[in-house]
Tab-separated table of C-alpha atoms and ligand atoms in Angstrom:
chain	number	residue	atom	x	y	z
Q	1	UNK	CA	-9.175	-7.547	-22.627
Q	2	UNK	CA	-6.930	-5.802	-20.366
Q	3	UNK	CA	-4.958	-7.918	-18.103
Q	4	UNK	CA	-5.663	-6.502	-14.788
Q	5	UNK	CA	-2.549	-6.755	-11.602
Q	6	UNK	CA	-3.166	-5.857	-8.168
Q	7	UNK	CA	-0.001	-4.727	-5.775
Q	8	UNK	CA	-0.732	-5.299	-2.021
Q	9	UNK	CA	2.094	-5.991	1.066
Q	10	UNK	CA	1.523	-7.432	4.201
Q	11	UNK	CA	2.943	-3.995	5.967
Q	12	UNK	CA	2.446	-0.458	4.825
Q	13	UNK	CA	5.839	1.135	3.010
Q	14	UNK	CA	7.184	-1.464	1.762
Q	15	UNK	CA	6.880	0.011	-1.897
Q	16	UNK	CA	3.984	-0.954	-3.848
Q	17	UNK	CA	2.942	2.191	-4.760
Q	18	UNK	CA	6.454	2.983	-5.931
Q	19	UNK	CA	6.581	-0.420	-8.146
Q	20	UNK	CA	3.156	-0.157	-9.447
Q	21	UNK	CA	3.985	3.456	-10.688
Q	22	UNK	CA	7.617	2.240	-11.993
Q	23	UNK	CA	5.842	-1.110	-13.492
Q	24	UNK	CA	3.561	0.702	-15.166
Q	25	UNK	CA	5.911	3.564	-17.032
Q	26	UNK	CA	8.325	0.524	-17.580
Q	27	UNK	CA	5.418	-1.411	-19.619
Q	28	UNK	CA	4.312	2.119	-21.142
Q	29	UNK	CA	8.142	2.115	-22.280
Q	30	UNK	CA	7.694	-0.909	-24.174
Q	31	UNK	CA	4.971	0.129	-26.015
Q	32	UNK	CA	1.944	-0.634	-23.469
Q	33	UNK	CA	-1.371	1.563	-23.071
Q	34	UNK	CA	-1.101	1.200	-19.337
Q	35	UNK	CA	-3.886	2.697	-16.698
Q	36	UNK	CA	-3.091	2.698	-13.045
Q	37	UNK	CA	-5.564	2.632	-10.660
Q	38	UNK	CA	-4.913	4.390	-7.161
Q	39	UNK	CA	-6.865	2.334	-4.464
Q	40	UNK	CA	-5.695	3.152	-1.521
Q	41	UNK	CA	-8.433	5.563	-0.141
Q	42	UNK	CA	-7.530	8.628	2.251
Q	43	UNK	CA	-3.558	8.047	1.176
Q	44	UNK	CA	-3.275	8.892	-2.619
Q	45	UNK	CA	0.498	8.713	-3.828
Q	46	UNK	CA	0.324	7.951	-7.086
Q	47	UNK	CA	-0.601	11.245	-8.438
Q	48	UNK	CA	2.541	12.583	-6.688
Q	49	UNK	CA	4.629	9.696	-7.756
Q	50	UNK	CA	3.907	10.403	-11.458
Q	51	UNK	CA	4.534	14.085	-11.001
Q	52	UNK	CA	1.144	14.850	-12.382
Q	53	UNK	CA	-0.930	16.102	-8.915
Q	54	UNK	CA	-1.677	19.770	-10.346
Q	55	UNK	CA	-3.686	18.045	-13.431
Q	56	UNK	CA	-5.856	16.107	-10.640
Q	57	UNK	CA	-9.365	17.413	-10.934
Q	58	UNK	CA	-11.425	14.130	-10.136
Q	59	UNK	CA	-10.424	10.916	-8.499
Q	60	UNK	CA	-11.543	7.187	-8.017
Q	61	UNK	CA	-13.987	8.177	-5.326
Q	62	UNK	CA	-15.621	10.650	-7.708
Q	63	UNK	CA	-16.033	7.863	-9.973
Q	64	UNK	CA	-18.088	5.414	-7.660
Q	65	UNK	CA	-19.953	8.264	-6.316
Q	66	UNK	CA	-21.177	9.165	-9.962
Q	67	UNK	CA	-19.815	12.686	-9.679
Q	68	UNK	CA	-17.744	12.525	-12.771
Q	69	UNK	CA	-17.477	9.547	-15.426
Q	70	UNK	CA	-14.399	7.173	-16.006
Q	71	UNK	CA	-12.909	8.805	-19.116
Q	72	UNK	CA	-13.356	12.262	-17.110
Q	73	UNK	CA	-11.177	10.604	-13.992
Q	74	UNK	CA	-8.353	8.882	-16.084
Q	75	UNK	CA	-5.563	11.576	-16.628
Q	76	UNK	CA	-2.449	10.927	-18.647
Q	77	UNK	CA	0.789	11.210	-17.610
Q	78	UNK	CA	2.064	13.459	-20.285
Q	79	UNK	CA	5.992	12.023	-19.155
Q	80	UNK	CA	5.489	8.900	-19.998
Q	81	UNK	CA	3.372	8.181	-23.669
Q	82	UNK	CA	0.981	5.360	-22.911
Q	83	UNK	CA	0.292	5.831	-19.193
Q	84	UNK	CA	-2.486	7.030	-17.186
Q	85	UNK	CA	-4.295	7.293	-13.994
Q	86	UNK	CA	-6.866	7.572	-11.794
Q	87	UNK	CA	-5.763	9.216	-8.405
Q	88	UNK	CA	-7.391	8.009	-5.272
Q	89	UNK	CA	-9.321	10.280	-3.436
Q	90	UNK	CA	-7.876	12.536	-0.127
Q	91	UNK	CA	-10.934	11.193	2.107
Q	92	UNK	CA	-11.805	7.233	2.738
Q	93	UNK	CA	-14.394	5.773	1.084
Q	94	UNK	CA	-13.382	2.231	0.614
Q	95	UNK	CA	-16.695	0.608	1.151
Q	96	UNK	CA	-17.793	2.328	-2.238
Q	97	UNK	CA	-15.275	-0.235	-4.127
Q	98	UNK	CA	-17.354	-3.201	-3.484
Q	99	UNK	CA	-16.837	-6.027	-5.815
Q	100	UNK	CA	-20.098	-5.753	-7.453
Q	101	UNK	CA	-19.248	-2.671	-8.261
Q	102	UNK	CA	-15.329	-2.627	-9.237
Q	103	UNK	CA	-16.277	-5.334	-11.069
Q	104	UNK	CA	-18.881	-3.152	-13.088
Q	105	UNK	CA	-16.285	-0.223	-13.586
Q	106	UNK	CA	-13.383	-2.836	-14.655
Q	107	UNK	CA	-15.792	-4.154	-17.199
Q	108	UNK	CA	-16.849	-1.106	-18.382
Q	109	UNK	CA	-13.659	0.476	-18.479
Q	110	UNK	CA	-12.100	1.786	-21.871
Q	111	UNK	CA	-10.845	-1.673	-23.544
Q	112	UNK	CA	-8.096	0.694	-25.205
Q	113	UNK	CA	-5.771	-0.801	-22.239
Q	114	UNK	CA	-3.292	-3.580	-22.150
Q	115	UNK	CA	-3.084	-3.389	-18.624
Q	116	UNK	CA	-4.654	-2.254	-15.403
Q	117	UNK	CA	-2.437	-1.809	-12.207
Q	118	UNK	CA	-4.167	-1.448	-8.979
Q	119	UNK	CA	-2.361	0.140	-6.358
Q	120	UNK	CA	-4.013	-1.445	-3.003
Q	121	UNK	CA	-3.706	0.094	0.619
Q	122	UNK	CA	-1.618	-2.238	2.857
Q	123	UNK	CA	-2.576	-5.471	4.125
Q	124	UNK	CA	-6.200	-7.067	4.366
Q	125	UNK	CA	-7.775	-3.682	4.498
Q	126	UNK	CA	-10.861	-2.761	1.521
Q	127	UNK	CA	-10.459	-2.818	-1.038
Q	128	UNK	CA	-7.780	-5.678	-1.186
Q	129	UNK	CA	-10.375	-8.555	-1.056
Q	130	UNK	CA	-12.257	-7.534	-4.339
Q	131	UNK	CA	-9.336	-6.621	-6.207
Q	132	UNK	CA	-7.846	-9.293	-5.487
Q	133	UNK	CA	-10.891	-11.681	-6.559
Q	134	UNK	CA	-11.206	-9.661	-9.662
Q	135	UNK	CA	-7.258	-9.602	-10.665
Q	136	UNK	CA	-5.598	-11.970	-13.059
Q	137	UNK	CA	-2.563	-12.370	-10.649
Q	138	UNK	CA	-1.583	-10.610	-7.408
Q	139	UNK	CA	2.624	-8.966	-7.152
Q	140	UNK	CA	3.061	-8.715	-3.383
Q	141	UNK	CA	5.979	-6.181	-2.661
Q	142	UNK	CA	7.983	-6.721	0.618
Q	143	UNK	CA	11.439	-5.378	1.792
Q	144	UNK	CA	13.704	-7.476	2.932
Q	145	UNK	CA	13.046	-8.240	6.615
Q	146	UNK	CA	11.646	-11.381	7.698
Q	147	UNK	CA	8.549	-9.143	9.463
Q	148	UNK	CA	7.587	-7.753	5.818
Q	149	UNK	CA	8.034	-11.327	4.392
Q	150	UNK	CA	6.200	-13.451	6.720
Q	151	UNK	CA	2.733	-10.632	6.891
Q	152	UNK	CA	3.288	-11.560	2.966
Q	153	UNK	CA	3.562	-15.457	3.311
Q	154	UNK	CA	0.326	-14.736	5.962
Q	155	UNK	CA	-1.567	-12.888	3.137
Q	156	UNK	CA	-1.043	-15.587	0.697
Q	157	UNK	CA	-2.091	-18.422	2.566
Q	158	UNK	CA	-5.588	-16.708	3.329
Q	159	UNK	CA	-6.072	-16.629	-0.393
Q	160	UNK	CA	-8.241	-19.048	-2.481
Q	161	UNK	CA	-6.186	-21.421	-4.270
Q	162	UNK	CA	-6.769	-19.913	-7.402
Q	163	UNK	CA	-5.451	-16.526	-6.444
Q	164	UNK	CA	-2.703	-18.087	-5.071
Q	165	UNK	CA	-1.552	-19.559	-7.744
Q	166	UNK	CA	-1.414	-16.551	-9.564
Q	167	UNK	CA	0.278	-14.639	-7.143
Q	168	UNK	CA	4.422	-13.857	-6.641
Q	169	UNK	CA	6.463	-11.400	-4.835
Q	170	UNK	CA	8.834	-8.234	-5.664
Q	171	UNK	CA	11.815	-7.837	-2.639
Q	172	UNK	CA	12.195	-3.873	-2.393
Q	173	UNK	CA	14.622	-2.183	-1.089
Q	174	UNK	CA	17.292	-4.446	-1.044
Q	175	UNK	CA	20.668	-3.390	0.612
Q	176	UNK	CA	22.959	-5.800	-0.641
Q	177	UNK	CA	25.886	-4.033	1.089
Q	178	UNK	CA	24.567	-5.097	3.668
Q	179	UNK	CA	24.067	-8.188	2.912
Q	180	UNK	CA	27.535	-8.343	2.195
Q	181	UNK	CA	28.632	-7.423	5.646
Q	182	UNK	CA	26.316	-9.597	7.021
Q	183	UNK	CA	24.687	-7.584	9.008
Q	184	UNK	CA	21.392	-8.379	6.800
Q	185	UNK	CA	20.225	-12.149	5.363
Q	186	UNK	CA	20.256	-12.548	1.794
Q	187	UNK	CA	17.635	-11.876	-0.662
Q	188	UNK	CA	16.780	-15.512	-0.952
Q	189	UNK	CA	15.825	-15.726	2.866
Q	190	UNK	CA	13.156	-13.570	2.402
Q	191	UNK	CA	11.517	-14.814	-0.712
Q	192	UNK	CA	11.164	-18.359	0.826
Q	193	UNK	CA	9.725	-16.563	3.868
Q	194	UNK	CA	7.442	-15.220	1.847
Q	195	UNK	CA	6.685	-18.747	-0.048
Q	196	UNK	CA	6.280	-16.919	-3.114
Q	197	UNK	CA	7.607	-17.163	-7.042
Q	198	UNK	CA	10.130	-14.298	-6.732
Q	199	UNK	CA	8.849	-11.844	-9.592
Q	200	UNK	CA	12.127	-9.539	-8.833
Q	201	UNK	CA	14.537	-8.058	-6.632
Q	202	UNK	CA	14.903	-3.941	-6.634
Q	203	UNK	CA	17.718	-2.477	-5.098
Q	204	UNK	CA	17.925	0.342	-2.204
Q	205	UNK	CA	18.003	3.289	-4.897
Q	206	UNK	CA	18.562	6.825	-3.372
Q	207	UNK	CA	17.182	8.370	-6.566
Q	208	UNK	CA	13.950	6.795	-6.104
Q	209	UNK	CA	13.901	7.924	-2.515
Q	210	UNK	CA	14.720	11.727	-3.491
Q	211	UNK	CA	13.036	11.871	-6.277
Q	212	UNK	CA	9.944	11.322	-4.030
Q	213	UNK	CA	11.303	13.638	-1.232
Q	214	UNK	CA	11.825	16.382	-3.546
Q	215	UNK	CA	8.180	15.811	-5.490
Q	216	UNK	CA	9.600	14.796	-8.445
Q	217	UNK	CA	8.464	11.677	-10.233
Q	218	UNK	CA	10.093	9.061	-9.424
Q	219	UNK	CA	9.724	6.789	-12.607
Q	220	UNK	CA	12.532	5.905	-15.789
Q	221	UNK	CA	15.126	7.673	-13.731
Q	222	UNK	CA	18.335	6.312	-15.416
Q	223	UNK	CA	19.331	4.223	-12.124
Q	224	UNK	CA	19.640	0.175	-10.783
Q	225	UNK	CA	16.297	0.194	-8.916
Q	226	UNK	CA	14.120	1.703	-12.370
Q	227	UNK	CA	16.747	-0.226	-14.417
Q	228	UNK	CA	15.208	-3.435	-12.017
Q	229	UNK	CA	11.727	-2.131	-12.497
Q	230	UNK	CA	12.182	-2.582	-16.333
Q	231	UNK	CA	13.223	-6.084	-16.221
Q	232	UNK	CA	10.624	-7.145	-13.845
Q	233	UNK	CA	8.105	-5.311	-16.766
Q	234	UNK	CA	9.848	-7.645	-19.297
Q	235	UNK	CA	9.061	-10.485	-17.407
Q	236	UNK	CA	5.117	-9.795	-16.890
Q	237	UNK	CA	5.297	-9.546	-20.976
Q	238	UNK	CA	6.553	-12.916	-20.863
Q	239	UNK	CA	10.049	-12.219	-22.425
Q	240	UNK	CA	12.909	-14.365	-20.277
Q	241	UNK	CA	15.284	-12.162	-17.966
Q	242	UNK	CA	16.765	-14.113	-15.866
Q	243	UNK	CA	16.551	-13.311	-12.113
Q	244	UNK	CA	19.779	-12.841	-9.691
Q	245	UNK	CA	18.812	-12.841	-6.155
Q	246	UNK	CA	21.700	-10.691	-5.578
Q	247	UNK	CA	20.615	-8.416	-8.678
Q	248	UNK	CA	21.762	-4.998	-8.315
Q	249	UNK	CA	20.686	-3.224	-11.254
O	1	ADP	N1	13.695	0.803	-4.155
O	1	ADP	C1	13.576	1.889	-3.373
O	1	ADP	N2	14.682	2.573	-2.984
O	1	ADP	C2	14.580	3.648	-2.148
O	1	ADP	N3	13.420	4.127	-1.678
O	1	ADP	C3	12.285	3.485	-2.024
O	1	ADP	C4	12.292	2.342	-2.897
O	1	ADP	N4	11.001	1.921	-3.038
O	1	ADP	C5	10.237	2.759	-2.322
O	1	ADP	N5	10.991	3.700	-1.708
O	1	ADP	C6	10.530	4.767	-0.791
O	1	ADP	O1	9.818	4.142	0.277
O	1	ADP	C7	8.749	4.961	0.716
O	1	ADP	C8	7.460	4.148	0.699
O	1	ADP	O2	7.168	3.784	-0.643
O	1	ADP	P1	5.665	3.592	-1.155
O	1	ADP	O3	5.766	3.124	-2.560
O	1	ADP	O4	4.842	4.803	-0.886
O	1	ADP	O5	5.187	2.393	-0.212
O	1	ADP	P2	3.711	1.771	-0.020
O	1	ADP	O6	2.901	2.134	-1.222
O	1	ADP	O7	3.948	0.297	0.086
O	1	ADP	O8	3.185	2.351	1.240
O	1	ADP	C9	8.729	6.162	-0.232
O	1	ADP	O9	9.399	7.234	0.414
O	1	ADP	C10	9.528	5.702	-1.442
O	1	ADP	O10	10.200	6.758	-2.115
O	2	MG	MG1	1.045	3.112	-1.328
């Protein structure tokens, strides 16, 4: 059985989508069959982030409306050997990814994977309650401002105990020159804002940033943040790499 992650944030931008499409090419990487799921409805990225948006003929929504069939929808990312997707669609159409029926499609979804990522739209908005019900454990992403951390701290504590438990936090975008000058708190202040396990810290990484401006995909670029993206990858396959709040790549 796959294990299946959710990524949601408190506040929109913060970088889940960016995480759950460098997560996912990290595990790939290591040898994962990886499938990542783009749920936020009306605002794919994904598809863009992976470079792949000309191959896009169907999407999630086609999926739950029964226009096209799972194994139609799931399109590989022919950069990176062991990960696919499933774009989300251009229109909204949330209220289609009930939890009966994500539920259904996660169960009848190609076993073949190791993992399913779902990338959710920010905060409480459908479909973050049924994903997050059906995941086995929930990565938050937040930047480093109090504002990000606490909308994260107020997500988690309107979760059921169980979900909770298997929940922890990335801090993204990190500027730890600035951190230096003290014109920004630490790392740490954030994560216990957040009240969190801290699953990783990525840097501010201009490449990432670029890469995304210029439509380019913005995964195993050889720089700190994807470099950070790896580690946190070798953690969620249970291998020990130590964490540095102040970890800059
Ligand atoms: N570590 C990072 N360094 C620099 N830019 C980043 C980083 N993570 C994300 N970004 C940029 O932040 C913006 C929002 O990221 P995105 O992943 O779309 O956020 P979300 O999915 O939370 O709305 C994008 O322009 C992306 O390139
Ligand atoms: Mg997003």
């Amino acid at each position: 059985m796959a294990e299946i992650i959710a990524f949601a944030s408190g506040k929109g931008g913060t970088g889940k989508s960016t995480a759950a499409a460098n997560i996912g090419a990290a595990l790939a990487k290591l040898g994962e069959n990886v499938l990542l799921l783009d749920m936020d409805m009306g605002q794919p990225s994904l598809d863009a982030y992976l470079g792949v948006t000309d191959k896009a003929s169907w999407n999630l929504l086609d999926v739950f409306e029964n226009s096209c069939t799972i194994r139609q929808a799931i399109l590989p990312v022919r950069a990176c050997n062991g990960l696919s997707v499933i774009p989300a669609s251009a229109i909204r159409g949330p209220e289609l990814l009930n939890t009966g029926r994500l539920r259904k499609f996660l169960e009848v979804l190609d076993s073949g994977f190791d993992r399913v990522l779902m990338d959710l739209p920010p905060g409480s908005r459908a479909p973050y309650g049924s994903a997050v019900a059906l995941a086995d454990r929930t990565i938050f992403v937040s930047t480093q401002d109090r504002v990000s951390a606490l909308a994260v701290k107020r997500m988690a504590d309107s979760m059921e105990e169980r979900a909770r438990m298997r929940s922890c936090v990335i801090l993204n975008r990190v500027r730890t020159d600035l951190v230096k000058l003290h014109e920004l708190p630490p790392a740490e202040e954030a994560a216990a804002a957040a009240g969190l396990p801290v699953l990783g810290i990525i840097p501010e990484d201009v490449e990432i940033l670029l890469a995304d401006e210029a439509g380019a995909h913005c995964v195993n670029l050889p720089t700190k943040g994807c470099a950070a993206f790896l580690r946190i990858a070798r953690r969620l396959r249970g291998e020990h790499v130590k964490i540095r709040l102040t970890e800059k790549g």
